[in-house]
mmCIF file with all atom_site columns, C-alpha atoms in Angstrom:
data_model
loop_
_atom_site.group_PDB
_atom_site.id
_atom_site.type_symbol
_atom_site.label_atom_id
_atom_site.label_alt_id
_atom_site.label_comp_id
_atom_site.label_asym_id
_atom_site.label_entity_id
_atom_site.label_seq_id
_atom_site.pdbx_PDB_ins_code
_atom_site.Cartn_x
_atom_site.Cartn_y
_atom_site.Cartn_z
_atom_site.occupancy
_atom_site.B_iso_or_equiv
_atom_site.pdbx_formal_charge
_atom_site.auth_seq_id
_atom_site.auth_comp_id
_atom_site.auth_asym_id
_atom_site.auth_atom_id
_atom_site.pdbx_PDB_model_num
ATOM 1  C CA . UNK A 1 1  ? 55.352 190.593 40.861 1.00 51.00 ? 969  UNK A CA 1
ATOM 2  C CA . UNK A 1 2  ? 53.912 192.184 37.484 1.00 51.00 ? 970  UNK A CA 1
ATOM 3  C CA . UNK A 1 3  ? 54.528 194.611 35.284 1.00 49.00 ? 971  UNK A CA 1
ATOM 4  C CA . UNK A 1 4  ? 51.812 197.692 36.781 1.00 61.00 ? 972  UNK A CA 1
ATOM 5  C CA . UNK A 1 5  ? 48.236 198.208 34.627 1.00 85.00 ? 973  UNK A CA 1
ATOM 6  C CA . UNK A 1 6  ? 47.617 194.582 34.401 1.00 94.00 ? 974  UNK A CA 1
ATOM 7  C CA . UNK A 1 7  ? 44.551 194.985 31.878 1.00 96.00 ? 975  UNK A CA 1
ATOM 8  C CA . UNK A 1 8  ? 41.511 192.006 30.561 1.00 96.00 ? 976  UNK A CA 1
ATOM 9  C CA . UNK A 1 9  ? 42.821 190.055 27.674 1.00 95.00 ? 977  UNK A CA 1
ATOM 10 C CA . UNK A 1 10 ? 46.642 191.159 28.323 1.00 96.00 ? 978  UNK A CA 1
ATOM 11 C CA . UNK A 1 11 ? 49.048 188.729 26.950 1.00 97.00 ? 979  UNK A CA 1
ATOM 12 C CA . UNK A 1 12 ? 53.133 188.749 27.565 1.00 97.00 ? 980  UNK A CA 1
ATOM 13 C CA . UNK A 1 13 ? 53.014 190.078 31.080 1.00 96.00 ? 981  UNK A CA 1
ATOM 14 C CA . UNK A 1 14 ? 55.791 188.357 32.703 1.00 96.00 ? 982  UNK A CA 1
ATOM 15 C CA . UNK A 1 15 ? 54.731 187.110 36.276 1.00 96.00 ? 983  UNK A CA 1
ATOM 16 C CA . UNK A 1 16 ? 57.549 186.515 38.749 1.00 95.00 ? 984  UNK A CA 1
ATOM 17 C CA . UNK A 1 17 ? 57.038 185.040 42.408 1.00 94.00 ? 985  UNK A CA 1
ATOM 18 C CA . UNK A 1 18 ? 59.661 183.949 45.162 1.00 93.00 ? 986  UNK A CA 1
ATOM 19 C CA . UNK A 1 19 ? 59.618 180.316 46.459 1.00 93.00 ? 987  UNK A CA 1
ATOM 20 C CA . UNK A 1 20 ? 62.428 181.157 49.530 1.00 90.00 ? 988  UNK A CA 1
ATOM 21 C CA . UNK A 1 21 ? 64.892 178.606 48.554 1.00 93.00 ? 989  UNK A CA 1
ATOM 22 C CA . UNK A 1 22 ? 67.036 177.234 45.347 1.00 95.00 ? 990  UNK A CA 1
ATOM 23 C CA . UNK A 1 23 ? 65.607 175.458 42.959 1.00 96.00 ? 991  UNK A CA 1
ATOM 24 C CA . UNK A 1 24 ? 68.471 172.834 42.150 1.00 96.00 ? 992  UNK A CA 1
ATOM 25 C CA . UNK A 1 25 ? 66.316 169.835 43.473 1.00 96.00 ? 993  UNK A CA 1
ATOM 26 C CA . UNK A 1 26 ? 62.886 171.029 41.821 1.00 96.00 ? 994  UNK A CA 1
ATOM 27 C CA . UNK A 1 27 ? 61.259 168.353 39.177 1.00 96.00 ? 995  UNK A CA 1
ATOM 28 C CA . UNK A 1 28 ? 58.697 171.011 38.065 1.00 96.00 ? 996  UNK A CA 1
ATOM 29 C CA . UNK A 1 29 ? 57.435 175.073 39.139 1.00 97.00 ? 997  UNK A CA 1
ATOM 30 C CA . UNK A 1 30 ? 54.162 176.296 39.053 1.00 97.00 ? 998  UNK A CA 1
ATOM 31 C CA . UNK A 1 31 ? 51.779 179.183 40.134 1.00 97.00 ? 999  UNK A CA 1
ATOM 32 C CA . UNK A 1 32 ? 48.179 178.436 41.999 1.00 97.00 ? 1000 UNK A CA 1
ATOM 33 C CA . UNK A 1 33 ? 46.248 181.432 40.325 1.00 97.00 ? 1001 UNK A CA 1
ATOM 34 C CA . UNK A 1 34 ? 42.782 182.599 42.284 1.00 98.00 ? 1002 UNK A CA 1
ATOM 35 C CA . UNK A 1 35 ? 41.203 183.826 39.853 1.00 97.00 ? 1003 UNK A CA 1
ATOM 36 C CA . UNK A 1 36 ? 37.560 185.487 39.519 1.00 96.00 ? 1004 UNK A CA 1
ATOM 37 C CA . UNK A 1 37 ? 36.124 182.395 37.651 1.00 92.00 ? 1005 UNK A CA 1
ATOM 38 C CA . UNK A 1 38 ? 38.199 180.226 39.583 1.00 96.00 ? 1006 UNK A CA 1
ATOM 39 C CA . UNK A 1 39 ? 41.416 178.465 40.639 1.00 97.00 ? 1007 UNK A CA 1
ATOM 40 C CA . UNK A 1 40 ? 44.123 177.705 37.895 1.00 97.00 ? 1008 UNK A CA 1
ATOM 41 C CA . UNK A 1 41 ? 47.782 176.190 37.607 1.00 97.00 ? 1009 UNK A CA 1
ATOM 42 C CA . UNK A 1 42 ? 49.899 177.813 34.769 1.00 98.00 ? 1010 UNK A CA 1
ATOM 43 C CA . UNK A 1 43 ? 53.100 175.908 34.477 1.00 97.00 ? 1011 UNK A CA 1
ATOM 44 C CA . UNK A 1 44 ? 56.039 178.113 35.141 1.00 98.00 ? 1012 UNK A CA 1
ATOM 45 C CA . UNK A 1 45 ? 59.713 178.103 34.528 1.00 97.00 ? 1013 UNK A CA 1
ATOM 46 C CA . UNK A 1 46 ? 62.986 178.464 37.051 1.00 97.00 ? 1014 UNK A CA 1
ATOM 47 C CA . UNK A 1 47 ? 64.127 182.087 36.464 1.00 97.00 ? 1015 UNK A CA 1
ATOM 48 C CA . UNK A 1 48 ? 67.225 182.007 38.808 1.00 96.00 ? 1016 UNK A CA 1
ATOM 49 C CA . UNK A 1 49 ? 67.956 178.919 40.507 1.00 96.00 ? 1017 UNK A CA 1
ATOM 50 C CA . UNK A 1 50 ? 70.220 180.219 43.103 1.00 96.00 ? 1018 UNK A CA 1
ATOM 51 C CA . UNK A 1 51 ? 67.286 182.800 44.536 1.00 94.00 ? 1019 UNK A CA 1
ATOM 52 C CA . UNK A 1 52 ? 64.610 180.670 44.085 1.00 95.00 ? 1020 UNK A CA 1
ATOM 53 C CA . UNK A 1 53 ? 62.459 182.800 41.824 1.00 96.00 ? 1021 UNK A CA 1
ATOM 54 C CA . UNK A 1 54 ? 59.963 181.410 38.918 1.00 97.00 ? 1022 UNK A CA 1
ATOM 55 C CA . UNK A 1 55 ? 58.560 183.441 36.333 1.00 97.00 ? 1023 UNK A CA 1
ATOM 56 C CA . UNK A 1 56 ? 55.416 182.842 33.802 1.00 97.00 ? 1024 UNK A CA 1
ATOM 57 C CA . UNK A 1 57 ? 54.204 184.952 31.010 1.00 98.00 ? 1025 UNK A CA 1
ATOM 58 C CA . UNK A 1 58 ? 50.782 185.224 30.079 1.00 97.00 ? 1026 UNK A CA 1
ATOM 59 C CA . UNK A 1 59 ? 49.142 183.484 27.321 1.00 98.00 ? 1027 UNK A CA 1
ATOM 60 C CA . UNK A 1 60 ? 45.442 184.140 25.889 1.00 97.00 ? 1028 UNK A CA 1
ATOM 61 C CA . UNK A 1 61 ? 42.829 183.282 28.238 1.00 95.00 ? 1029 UNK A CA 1
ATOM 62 C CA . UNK A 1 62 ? 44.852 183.702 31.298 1.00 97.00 ? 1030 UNK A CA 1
ATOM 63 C CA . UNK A 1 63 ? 43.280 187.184 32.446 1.00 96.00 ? 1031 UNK A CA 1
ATOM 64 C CA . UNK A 1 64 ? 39.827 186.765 31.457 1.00 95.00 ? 1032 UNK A CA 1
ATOM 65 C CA . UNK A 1 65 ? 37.784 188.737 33.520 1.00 96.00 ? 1033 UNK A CA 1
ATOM 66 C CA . UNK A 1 66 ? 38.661 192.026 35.313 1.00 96.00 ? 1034 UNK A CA 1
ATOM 67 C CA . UNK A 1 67 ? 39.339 191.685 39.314 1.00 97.00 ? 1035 UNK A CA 1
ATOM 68 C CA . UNK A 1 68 ? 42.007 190.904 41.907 1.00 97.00 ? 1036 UNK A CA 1
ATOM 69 C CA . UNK A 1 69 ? 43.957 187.338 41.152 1.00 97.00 ? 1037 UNK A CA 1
ATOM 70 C CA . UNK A 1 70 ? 46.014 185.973 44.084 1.00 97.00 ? 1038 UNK A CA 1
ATOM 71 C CA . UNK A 1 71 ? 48.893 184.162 42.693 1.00 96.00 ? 1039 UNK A CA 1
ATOM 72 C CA . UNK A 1 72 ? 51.527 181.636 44.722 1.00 96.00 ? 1040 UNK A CA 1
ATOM 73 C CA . UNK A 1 73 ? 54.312 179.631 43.236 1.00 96.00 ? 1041 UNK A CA 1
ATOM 74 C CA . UNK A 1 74 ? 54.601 175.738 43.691 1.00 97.00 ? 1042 UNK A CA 1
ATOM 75 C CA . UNK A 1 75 ? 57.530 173.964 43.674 1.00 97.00 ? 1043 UNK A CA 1
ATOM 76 C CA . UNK A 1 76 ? 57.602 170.067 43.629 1.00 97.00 ? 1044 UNK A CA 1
ATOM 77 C CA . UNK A 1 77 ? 60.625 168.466 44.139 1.00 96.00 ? 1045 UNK A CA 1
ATOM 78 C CA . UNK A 1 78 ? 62.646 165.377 42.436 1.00 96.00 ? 1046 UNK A CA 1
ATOM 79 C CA . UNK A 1 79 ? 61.765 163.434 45.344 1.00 96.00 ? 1047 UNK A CA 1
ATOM 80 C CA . UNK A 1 80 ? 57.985 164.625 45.525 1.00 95.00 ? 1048 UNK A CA 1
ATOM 81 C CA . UNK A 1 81 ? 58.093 166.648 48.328 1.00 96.00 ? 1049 UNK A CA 1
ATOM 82 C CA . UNK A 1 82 ? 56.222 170.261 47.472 1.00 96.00 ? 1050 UNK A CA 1
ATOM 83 C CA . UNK A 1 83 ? 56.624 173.326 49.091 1.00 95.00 ? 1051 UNK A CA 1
ATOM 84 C CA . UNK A 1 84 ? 54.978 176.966 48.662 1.00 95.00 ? 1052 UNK A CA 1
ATOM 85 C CA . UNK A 1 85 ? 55.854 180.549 48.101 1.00 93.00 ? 1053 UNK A CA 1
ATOM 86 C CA . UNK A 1 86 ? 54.593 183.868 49.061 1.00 88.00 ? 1054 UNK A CA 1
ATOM 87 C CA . UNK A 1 87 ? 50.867 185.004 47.734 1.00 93.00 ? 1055 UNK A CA 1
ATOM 88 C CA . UNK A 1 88 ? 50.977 187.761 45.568 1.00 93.00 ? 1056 UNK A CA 1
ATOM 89 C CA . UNK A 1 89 ? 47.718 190.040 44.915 1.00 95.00 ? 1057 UNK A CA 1
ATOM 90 C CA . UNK A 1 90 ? 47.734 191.354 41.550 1.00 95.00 ? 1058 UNK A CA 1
ATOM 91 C CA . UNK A 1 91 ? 44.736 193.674 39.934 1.00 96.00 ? 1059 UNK A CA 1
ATOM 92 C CA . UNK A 1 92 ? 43.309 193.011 36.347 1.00 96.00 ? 1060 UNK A CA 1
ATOM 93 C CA . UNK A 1 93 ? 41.258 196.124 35.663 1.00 96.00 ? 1061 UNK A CA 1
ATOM 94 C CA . UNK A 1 94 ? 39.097 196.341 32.750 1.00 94.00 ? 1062 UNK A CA 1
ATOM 95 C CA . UNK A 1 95 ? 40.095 198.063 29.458 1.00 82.00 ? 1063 UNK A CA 1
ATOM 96 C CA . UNK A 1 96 ? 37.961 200.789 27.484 1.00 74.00 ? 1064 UNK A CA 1
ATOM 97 C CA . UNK A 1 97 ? 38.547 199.306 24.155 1.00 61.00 ? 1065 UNK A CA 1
#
């Protein structure tokens, strides 16, 4: 799922999630984040159609506080219908800096 010691304020970590199926029918890919201060969508992108996996990479803001963030891709498809992948449970510890 992510790259191991997933840190506060870490940017360019490249989050990948399964959605089951191929993605030649999907309009748009995202990933429900659970986060500590709340629920989020980052927009994702297809990283191999045929397998059905998506993959984001962090931008500023994303891990903002240190704790466990459950993550699960969404695909919606041309024709609206939306289905779900696996959760994921990731851990964002807290740096010493």
């Amino acid at each position: 799922m992510a790259e191991s010691g997933v840190f506060v304020g870490d940017i360019g970590v490249t989050l990948k999630a399964k959605t089951h199926r191929p993605l030649h029918d999907a309009d748009c890919v995202k990933l429900c984040v659970e986060k500590p201060t709340g629920s989020v969508v980052w927009e994702a992108e297809i990283d191999d159609i045929n397998s059905g996996v998506i993959r984001y990479t962090t931008v500023e803001g994303d891990f903002d506080k240190a704790g466990f963030y459950k993550i699960q891709a969404l695909v919606i498809l041309k024709n609206g219908a939306q289905f779900y992948g696996s959760t994921h449970t990731i851990q964002v510890h807290s740096s010493f800096g």
